[in-house]
Amino acid sequence: MTSIGLLGIAGSLRKASTNRGLLRAARANLPDNAGLEIADLADIPFYNQDLAEKPASVIRVLAQIGAADALVLASAEYNYSLAPALKNILDWASREPDNALLAGKPAAILSAGGGMGASRAQYHLRQICVFLDLRPLNKPEVFANAFAGGFDVDGNLIDEKITGLVGESMRALVAAVAARR
Amino acid sequence: MTSIGLLGIAGSLRKASTNRGLLRAARANLPDNAGLEIADLADIPFYNQDLAEKPASVIRVLAQIGAADALVLASAEYNYSLAPALKNILDWASREPDNALLAGKPAAILSAGGGMGASRAQYHLRQICVFLDLRPLNKPEVFANAFAGGFDVDGNLIDEKITGLVGESMRALVAAVAARR
Amino acid sequence: MTSIGLLGIAGSLRKASTNRGLLRAARANLPDNAGLEIADLADIPFYNQDLAEKPASVIRVLAQIGAADALVLASAEYNYSLAPALKNILDWASREPDNALLAGKPAAILSAGGGMGASRAQYHLRQICVFLDLRPLNKPEVFANAFAGGFDVDGNLIDEKITGLVGESMRALVAAVAARR
Amino acid sequence: MTSIGLLGIAGSLRKASTNRGLLRAARANLPDNAGLEIADLADIPFYNQDLAEKPASVIRVLAQIGAADALVLASAEYNYSLAPALKNILDWASREPDNALLAGKPAAILSAGGGMGASRAQYHLRQICVFLDLRPLNKPEVFANAFAGGFDVDGNLIDEKITGLVGESMRALVAAVAARR
């Protein structure tokens, strides 16, 4: 059995982020042959073409992205679009020669937000994936309401139905990695 | 004649940014009764709900936004969506009580980018404006090709047709401010 | 007091359409100085540039659009975007010289649909409004769940909260017409 | 060598449609093991849930969609979004039990339009594909300018660069079908 490595990236930086909670739920609901690391975006600066060298924090996360078989993107929604921290690390990753870190990689998109579960941000993210040549799953779409009792105060997912969807998404993602090999 | 104050905000942080060049072109092609400041985003950190206090750099730009009669948003496109630095300052601005800095303000959207002039990012920005209750002009849309000789090496706009459109946009923006008073 | 005339257009053609129900709710919750007609799209053919003459059914609805001070668009969602019947009449209307039927007109967008209230279709419609130079209200956004008891079997809106939002939307629309005069 | 069957669907109904021209160019630039039929949408009525039976014209095209290994969607852009005729046949196709006609099928998206090659409509179409569970290629994106000499008066594609891209797209589409088997 070959091991499959996933990298989770969340857009929200706050400690009790429900979107990071979705990543922990994903990690707890993986198929046996898969593992999931969670990227730390705390020290990633804004991408700026003038920067002569990549900071160490960026190099570290780009290495994780490159090593991953697939990405799990937890896309917080701010003002009907992406959280800048998620967009920014994708922008950094997109600058590698031949798009080597991203091209053709399967991705699962999850999100927690208001009554519509951050869906508006998800469709923006999908348009971004066209250029990045990421291959987001169509189904299941995972939209979690962050304000209706589905998460505890630390941002942990406690809603059973959403937990089931997260697990279904992880199985579909691992299957997409296997199909690509 | 009442004076009208505009604030220009560009998404790209690099020195020779063509999007900042569009803002300079806007400033050089204003109606007589208007002035335009250009915001400096260099030290603005990512929005993070956990931050106890707003940094001085954020306070300064939010004051500029609050004082402006209208915004000129120069929306660089990275990977088919907004540059995170522009999205991020709008996220900061959106957190004021009653959306006092933004609600109802007219906005002009300009962009420089690849062959499609960063149009994909503009439509994402327009969706963001719905939530922010900004009122972007429908016409003219200003899309500048950044790679076809329309800008000099310092990012200054030298294309006459686009310069004309930028001027037309500024006149429409000032008229929208006047109509709102 | 000047009278203000609104035209309601719904995307769904079926008899018990909940989106047409939203238009009836709008008509029942208008400010005193406004009236609302509902367009009949039953016989409108697909727009086709080869057609030598406009059919009578099209001429009739275009006259209603031209006479209206503002539009109320009830945007059913099919497969994450607009119902073709709504898009099609807007396409017909857009072909008049100088965009005379639509340019600068205020519009309210309402929708009934699945759990997200057809929100995905609304954002596509807003992008269409940019080209058409329609001026959709930013607030309130009206998203009605069509499958949770908010409508009766004939498609009449019976949910009080949504009814309140529809009324608020009509007041904002009439105010936008007044501000434009 | 297994044969691969593609179905081309164009949004524009007029005789000299450049989008139908793109489909003919696709048919003329297929890999040896593939064939492409072009759907005729002339008599397809608007989808309406009240219709008791599917018209013969609809049954015929749905059978073609069901038989196809992949779809080639030529997405004319009207007013910054899809042509209703293309959206409408996809809506009809989506109503089959278990989404049997569409689920998981690869798709190539081509378009001819104004200066931006109908790109705005393509991104709306991609959002629709999420719900339909179609799998559109990320690359190459094919955007043809319909008004710059790239087509003859009958709508035939005569631009060499775009013809090359269309061929590249067809090779990628056939490869996606093969990978799925």
XYZ file of C-alpha atoms in Angstrom, chain B residues 80 116 119-120 123 141 143, chain D residues 80 116 119-120 123 141 143:
14
model
C -7.051 34.971 -12.193
C -7.063 40.456 -20.929
C -10.401 41.517 -16.275
C -10.898 38.287 -14.327
C -15.185 40.758 -11.717
C -14.221 49.560 -17.821
C -8.316 47.124 -18.881
C -20.793 38.848 -20.241
C -11.481 39.004 -24.674
C -13.653 34.605 -21.533
C -16.262 35.948 -19.115
C -15.818 31.160 -16.277
C -7.896 27.733 -22.719
C -10.286 32.300 -26.639
